[in-house]
Amino acid sequence: MKRRRILATVAMLAAGSALVACSSDEGGSDASNCTNTITKQNLPVVTMWGWYPNTQLVVDNFNKQNDEVQVCWTNVGQGSDEYDKFQTAISAGTGAPDVIMVEMDRIPTFQIQGALVDIRKYGFDAVKANYGEGAWKDVSVGDAIYGVPVDGGPVGMIYRKDIFDKYAITPPKTWAEYEQAAQKVKDAGGPLFGDLGANVPALTMALQIQKGATPFTYDPAQPKSIGVKLNDQASKDVLDYWGGLARKGLVGTQDQFTPEYISGVINGNYATYISAAWAPGYLTGAGVGKGQDTGKFAVAPLPQWDPSNPVQVNWGGSAFSVTKQAKKPELAAKVAYGLYADNESLTDGWTNQIIFPLNLTALNDPKFVDLKVAFFNGQQANKEVYVPAANAYKGVAYSPFGQYYLDAMTKQVSEIIKGSVSGSQAADRLQEDVAKYAKEQGFTVQ
Amino acid sequence: MTLLTEKRTPRARNETRKIRGKVHLREHLMGWLFVGPFGVVFLAFLIAPLAYALYLSLFQKKLIGGTSFVLFDNYVKAFTDPSFLSGAWFVIRFSLVAIPLQIVIALTMALILDAVTNLFARFSRLMIFLPYAIPTVIGAVMWGFLYSKGFGPLTDIFGLFGASAPDFLSSNLIFYGLLNIVTWQWAGYYMIILYAALQGVDPTLYEAARMDGAGRWQIALRIKIPLIAPALILILVFSLIGTLQFFNEPQILRYLAAGTIGADFTPNMYAYQQAFSLANFNYGSAISFALGGVVFICVYAFLFFTRKRRSFL
């Protein structure tokens, strides 16, 4: 409870002020806390936060090849853990790194608070050709560029080949088939077919967008006005569909990325895992695909609502941004442009299926496209699933209050899981909740 | 003689006064010197942050439109905010169950350990106290794994009887899951306080009671418990404050059960979310102060109704 926390906080504060007293004031850029070892001393140092599974290698590659600047990397946590710390640093006006890894959908959140630097004037033209137009669009607000794209998250259906074989199922092409297959496996006494996790609201949003929802319409040229449409028929249909699967016991309701869920995936408790191209990297990092479940995974395109008019969606995908607190933005931008851009880092990223590269040198590399992915037992996952999905992805407008929206969505999905509301009701509540918040924050809601 | 004394007295008084004054001054200085370090820490780490938080809570910062002074608007909002109210209602319900439970367990243990004096009792005392020595965060993580259906022991234990294990991280049972963790963590600590109080009771009273024909039960109920009533009230106040500020355990378990435990599960967590993930420090401060108000009222009400026993305050 609280008492011990107070003590701990006091102790931490005391220790913290002692540290502050010792370190020379570099304004948050404390180079002594690097996770990596900087071998080239006497060069200016740029601090960086990020959580890709192979960041260590990427940072080492950059430092080795660069004689102008060195990167000091810290992993302060994955996803909202990092954002919470960044958010606090923004409010405090100190403590942020120079360069930070952010998912595309968070860029508007930090941009609207003036926390990110427009890096267009720091060498954009030199690297412009390395990324497609869509990739740049995702990191831009108006004409300004607020990040260097690194990876995308085309969504596919990862599945257990052994379970599909055992119950004589072929990968479902539509969501109706998905439900039928789930019922078939359940009737035969098989495992759960998938999972509805409350803690992956960004995926839920992507699935709603697939059905045709447009959660937000936001034009940065008119920052005061935002369209919020979270309870249209498409959004309701998707929530009702997944709520129905959960109620019928066809899919689980476990939080994802937890030890519990990962061990379930290892044990073959789920026949499918609807996830993005970067998922295998996180799964192998957590021990999936090794030992007894080696070679049992495969991937198929995301099931569709209307197979004659397929829609591809994106989950996650990230960029390196330069923060307003960077002392030398030009140097920081150099790092942002240079990290995860050399051949070795990119190759490691895609061979281990950790990132789905947006860098065209990798994306257009036949070796990448034809790669036989070890996690998928030699299946040409990129060629068959992810590259077509990425090419068909249309892009989305994100809201400048991403964290609130995702928290609110988490809350409503957990209500669906509890069974206290239907999917449609949850969508209505979500709309009311988020629209109210947007108004409180000074937006005009349409 | 009389004359002489009268003449001398004023001078003597003056001198004494001077000396006394010096002594006073020195005593004052010494006093301040001793209190000083505490005073500085108290001001810097308690009063100053409190004042700053109060100041923050009177403003509102919007994504569009910037910061403006709103006086008590944030408080009005908090007390009409379903998230804050449901969190507050949860901790109040939780207190009503958790506090009596912990105290009954702590008191029973303390009475047993006080009555039995052998090596086993000493060992038990240490073991019961041990959970308190484990940081709450680690305790919560540990229980999170024990509750796990995938690799916790519950599945195996219930499996022996052909039953399926209860999921203490599900929304139906999370109340009991947390109740267990909190009781496990704190009952031992309260037990030690009560045990220490029991040790302070004059043993001759027991002898007298035995002479009057009192049995063990009667000694426990009519002598021991009334005599340690002040300590009981002390731990009641401790646990009341602690439970209303419930934070660590649900915050840690959230990573294992995010769907069950929302960001607004308890008022403290809600304040944390507002401040650190939504950057709404103003509303976060207001919630903290509103919670402080609730805690103050609860504790004051409690002390008011038990005022006969408030000898420790």
PDB file of C-alpha atoms in Angstrom, chain A residues 1-7 10 13-14 17 80-81 83-88 90-92 109 112-113 198-199 218 223-225 253-264 267 269 400-405 407-408 410-411 413-415 417-418 436-437 439-444, chain B residues 41 45 60-65 77 81-83 102 131-136 144-145 147-151 167 169 171-172 182 185-186 189-190 237-239 241-249 254-260 262-264 268 272-281:
ATOM      1  CA  MET A   1       0.000   0.000   0.000  1.00  0.00           C
ATOM      2  CA  LYS A   2       1.142   3.537   0.449  1.00  0.00           C
ATOM      3  CA  ARG A   3       3.423   3.806   3.454  1.00  0.00           C
ATOM      4  CA  ARG A   4       6.252   1.806   2.056  1.00  0.00           C
ATOM      5  CA  ARG A   5       5.914   3.570  -1.239  1.00  0.00           C
ATOM      6  CA  ILE A   6       6.326   6.904   0.467  1.00  0.00           C
ATOM      7  CA  LEU A   7       9.484   5.653   2.128  1.00  0.00           C
ATOM      8  CA  VAL A  10      11.752   9.561  -0.266  1.00  0.00           C
ATOM      9  CA  LEU A  13      14.379  11.349  -4.177  1.00  0.00           C
ATOM     10  CA  ALA A  14      17.321  11.501  -1.828  1.00  0.00           C
ATOM     11  CA  SER A  17      19.209  14.575  -5.709  1.00  0.00           C
ATOM     12  CA  SER A  80       3.022   2.968 -22.728  1.00  0.00           C
ATOM     13  CA  ASP A  81       5.808   2.511 -20.179  1.00  0.00           C
ATOM     14  CA  TYR A  83       5.348   7.020 -23.341  1.00  0.00           C
ATOM     15  CA  ASP A  84       4.480   7.650 -19.694  1.00  0.00           C
ATOM     16  CA  LYS A  85       8.105   8.501 -18.979  1.00  0.00           C
ATOM     17  CA  PHE A  86       8.354  10.689 -22.043  1.00  0.00           C
ATOM     18  CA  GLN A  87       5.089  12.394 -21.135  1.00  0.00           C
ATOM     19  CA  THR A  88       6.410  13.139 -17.667  1.00  0.00           C
ATOM     20  CA  ILE A  90       7.704  16.711 -21.476  1.00  0.00           C
ATOM     21  CA  SER A  91       5.712  18.154 -18.594  1.00  0.00           C
ATOM     22  CA  ALA A  92       8.821  18.556 -16.476  1.00  0.00           C
ATOM     23  CA  THR A 109      -0.058  13.158 -29.399  1.00  0.00           C
ATOM     24  CA  ILE A 112       0.482  18.702 -30.522  1.00  0.00           C
ATOM     25  CA  GLN A 113       2.279  19.283 -27.231  1.00  0.00           C
ATOM     26  CA  ALA A 198      -8.353  -6.012 -23.676  1.00  0.00           C
ATOM     27  CA  ASN A 199      -4.828  -4.684 -23.529  1.00  0.00           C
ATOM     28  CA  TYR A 218      -8.107  15.153 -38.100  1.00  0.00           C
ATOM     29  CA  PRO A 223      -5.903  21.635 -35.008  1.00  0.00           C
ATOM     30  CA  LYS A 224      -8.961  22.715 -32.994  1.00  0.00           C
ATOM     31  CA  SER A 225     -11.408  20.560 -34.839  1.00  0.00           C
ATOM     32  CA  THR A 253      -9.972 -13.297 -23.263  1.00  0.00           C
ATOM     33  CA  GLN A 254      -6.423 -13.224 -21.994  1.00  0.00           C
ATOM     34  CA  ASP A 255      -4.335 -10.064 -21.991  1.00  0.00           C
ATOM     35  CA  GLN A 256      -1.640 -10.320 -24.625  1.00  0.00           C
ATOM     36  CA  PHE A 257       2.126  -9.981 -24.126  1.00  0.00           C
ATOM     37  CA  THR A 258       1.739 -11.294 -20.563  1.00  0.00           C
ATOM     38  CA  PRO A 259       3.667 -14.395 -19.399  1.00  0.00           C
ATOM     39  CA  GLU A 260       0.288 -16.114 -19.145  1.00  0.00           C
ATOM     40  CA  TYR A 261      -0.584 -15.451 -22.780  1.00  0.00           C
ATOM     41  CA  ILE A 262       2.887 -16.254 -24.105  1.00  0.00           C
ATOM     42  CA  SER A 263       2.925 -19.560 -22.260  1.00  0.00           C
ATOM     43  CA  GLY A 264      -0.501 -20.248 -23.742  1.00  0.00           C
ATOM     44  CA  ASN A 267       1.464 -24.621 -25.225  1.00  0.00           C
ATOM     45  CA  ASN A 269      -3.745 -23.090 -26.391  1.00  0.00           C
ATOM     46  CA  PRO A 400      -3.805  13.784 -30.806  1.00  0.00           C
ATOM     47  CA  PHE A 401      -5.013  12.085 -27.625  1.00  0.00           C
ATOM     48  CA  GLY A 402      -4.046   8.539 -28.497  1.00  0.00           C
ATOM     49  CA  GLN A 403      -3.335   7.410 -24.957  1.00  0.00           C
ATOM     50  CA  TYR A 404      -6.753   8.424 -23.659  1.00  0.00           C
ATOM     51  CA  TYR A 405      -8.523   6.769 -26.555  1.00  0.00           C
ATOM     52  CA  ASP A 407      -7.180   3.476 -22.368  1.00  0.00           C
ATOM     53  CA  ALA A 408     -10.886   4.059 -22.926  1.00  0.00           C
ATOM     54  CA  THR A 410      -9.212  -1.086 -23.100  1.00  0.00           C
ATOM     55  CA  LYS A 411     -11.881  -0.316 -20.537  1.00  0.00           C
ATOM     56  CA  VAL A 413     -13.226  -4.236 -24.289  1.00  0.00           C
ATOM     57  CA  SER A 414     -12.781  -5.489 -20.741  1.00  0.00           C
ATOM     58  CA  GLU A 415     -16.474  -4.732 -20.139  1.00  0.00           C
ATOM     59  CA  ILE A 417     -15.140  -9.627 -21.819  1.00  0.00           C
ATOM     60  CA  LYS A 418     -16.912  -9.401 -18.468  1.00  0.00           C
ATOM     61  CA  LYS A 436     -16.459  14.174 -23.901  1.00  0.00           C
ATOM     62  CA  TYR A 437     -12.720  14.047 -23.312  1.00  0.00           C
ATOM     63  CA  LYS A 439     -14.363  18.568 -25.719  1.00  0.00           C
ATOM     64  CA  GLU A 440     -12.765  18.911 -22.311  1.00  0.00           C
ATOM     65  CA  GLN A 441      -9.434  19.213 -24.038  1.00  0.00           C
ATOM     66  CA  GLY A 442     -10.693  22.148 -26.037  1.00  0.00           C
ATOM     67  CA  PHE A 443     -11.470  20.475 -29.364  1.00  0.00           C
ATOM     68  CA  THR A 444     -14.564  21.058 -31.390  1.00  0.00           C
TER      69      THR A 444
ATOM     70  CA  VAL B  41      13.040  17.359   5.040  1.00  0.00           C
ATOM     71  CA  PHE B  45       9.352  16.676   0.802  1.00  0.00           C
ATOM     72  CA  GLN B  60      -6.794  23.331 -15.977  1.00  0.00           C
ATOM     73  CA  LYS B  61      -4.542  22.584 -18.911  1.00  0.00           C
ATOM     74  CA  LYS B  62      -6.096  21.740 -22.225  1.00  0.00           C
ATOM     75  CA  LEU B  63      -4.454  20.348 -25.343  1.00  0.00           C
ATOM     76  CA  ILE B  64      -6.119  23.208 -27.194  1.00  0.00           C
ATOM     77  CA  GLY B  65      -6.268  26.508 -25.358  1.00  0.00           C
ATOM     78  CA  LYS B  77     -15.416  17.317 -11.749  1.00  0.00           C
ATOM     79  CA  ASP B  81     -16.517  11.649 -12.274  1.00  0.00           C
ATOM     80  CA  PRO B  82     -17.700   8.023 -12.435  1.00  0.00           C
ATOM     81  CA  SER B  83     -14.098   6.818 -12.627  1.00  0.00           C
ATOM     82  CA  GLN B 102      -6.515  -8.401   8.881  1.00  0.00           C
ATOM     83  CA  PRO B 131       5.708 -11.215   4.265  1.00  0.00           C
ATOM     84  CA  TYR B 132       5.969  -7.653   5.537  1.00  0.00           C
ATOM     85  CA  ALA B 133       9.712  -7.762   4.934  1.00  0.00           C
ATOM     86  CA  ILE B 134       9.048  -8.516   1.263  1.00  0.00           C
ATOM     87  CA  PRO B 135       8.504  -5.311  -0.700  1.00  0.00           C
ATOM     88  CA  THR B 136       4.865  -4.939  -1.767  1.00  0.00           C
ATOM     89  CA  GLY B 144       0.497 -12.672  -9.792  1.00  0.00           C
ATOM     90  CA  PHE B 145       2.495 -15.725 -10.783  1.00  0.00           C
ATOM     91  CA  TYR B 147      -2.492 -17.001  -9.407  1.00  0.00           C
ATOM     92  CA  SER B 148      -1.484 -17.713 -12.989  1.00  0.00           C
ATOM     93  CA  LYS B 149      -3.628 -20.384 -14.582  1.00  0.00           C
ATOM     94  CA  GLY B 150      -0.873 -21.290 -17.008  1.00  0.00           C
ATOM     95  CA  PHE B 151       1.991 -22.016 -14.645  1.00  0.00           C
ATOM     96  CA  ASP B 167      -8.896 -17.339 -11.683  1.00  0.00           C
ATOM     97  CA  LEU B 169      -7.107 -12.279 -11.830  1.00  0.00           C
ATOM     98  CA  SER B 171     -12.983  -9.550 -12.804  1.00  0.00           C
ATOM     99  CA  ASN B 172     -15.199 -11.728 -10.593  1.00  0.00           C
ATOM    100  CA  VAL B 182      -3.000  -7.473   1.263  1.00  0.00           C
ATOM    101  CA  GLN B 185       1.389  -8.750   3.493  1.00  0.00           C
ATOM    102  CA  TRP B 186       0.060  -6.764   6.433  1.00  0.00           C
ATOM    103  CA  TYR B 189       3.034  -6.511  10.652  1.00  0.00           C
ATOM    104  CA  TYR B 190      -0.088  -5.732  12.683  1.00  0.00           C
ATOM    105  CA  VAL B 237      -6.047   3.811  11.544  1.00  0.00           C
ATOM    106  CA  PHE B 238      -2.917   2.574   9.765  1.00  0.00           C
ATOM    107  CA  SER B 239      -4.857   0.074   7.718  1.00  0.00           C
ATOM    108  CA  ILE B 241      -5.265   5.053   5.556  1.00  0.00           C
ATOM    109  CA  GLY B 242      -3.283   2.394   3.730  1.00  0.00           C
ATOM    110  CA  THR B 243      -6.287   0.717   2.149  1.00  0.00           C
ATOM    111  CA  LEU B 244      -7.933   3.923   0.996  1.00  0.00           C
ATOM    112  CA  GLN B 245      -4.685   4.766  -0.771  1.00  0.00           C
ATOM    113  CA  PHE B 246      -4.503   1.342  -2.394  1.00  0.00           C
ATOM    114  CA  PHE B 247      -1.993   1.532  -5.255  1.00  0.00           C
ATOM    115  CA  ASN B 248       0.976  -0.826  -5.482  1.00  0.00           C
ATOM    116  CA  GLU B 249      -0.695  -4.215  -5.724  1.00  0.00           C
ATOM    117  CA  ARG B 254      -2.412  -4.578 -13.991  1.00  0.00           C
ATOM    118  CA  TYR B 255       0.361  -5.805 -16.239  1.00  0.00           C
ATOM    119  CA  LEU B 256      -0.881  -9.342 -15.744  1.00  0.00           C
ATOM    120  CA  ALA B 257      -4.568  -8.483 -15.846  1.00  0.00           C
ATOM    121  CA  ALA B 258      -4.985  -5.192 -17.671  1.00  0.00           C
ATOM    122  CA  GLY B 259      -8.503  -6.059 -18.706  1.00  0.00           C
ATOM    123  CA  THR B 260      -9.599  -6.707 -15.135  1.00  0.00           C
ATOM    124  CA  GLY B 262      -8.385  -0.619 -15.358  1.00  0.00           C
ATOM    125  CA  ALA B 263      -6.342   2.543 -15.140  1.00  0.00           C
ATOM    126  CA  ASP B 264      -8.993   3.968 -12.785  1.00  0.00           C
ATOM    127  CA  ASN B 268      -4.652   6.669  -6.515  1.00  0.00           C
ATOM    128  CA  TYR B 272      -1.375   8.395 -11.507  1.00  0.00           C
ATOM    129  CA  GLN B 273      -2.909   7.788 -14.926  1.00  0.00           C
ATOM    130  CA  GLN B 274      -4.152  11.346 -15.212  1.00  0.00           C
ATOM    131  CA  ALA B 275      -0.825  12.841 -14.223  1.00  0.00           C
ATOM    132  CA  PHE B 276       1.736  10.584 -15.828  1.00  0.00           C
ATOM    133  CA  SER B 277       0.160   9.035 -18.861  1.00  0.00           C
ATOM    134  CA  LEU B 278      -2.290  11.760 -19.857  1.00  0.00           C
ATOM    135  CA  ALA B 279      -0.095  14.655 -18.649  1.00  0.00           C
ATOM    136  CA  ASN B 280      -3.076  16.081 -16.803  1.00  0.00           C
ATOM    137  CA  PHE B 281      -1.197  17.009 -13.648  1.00  0.00           C
TER     138      PHE B 281
END
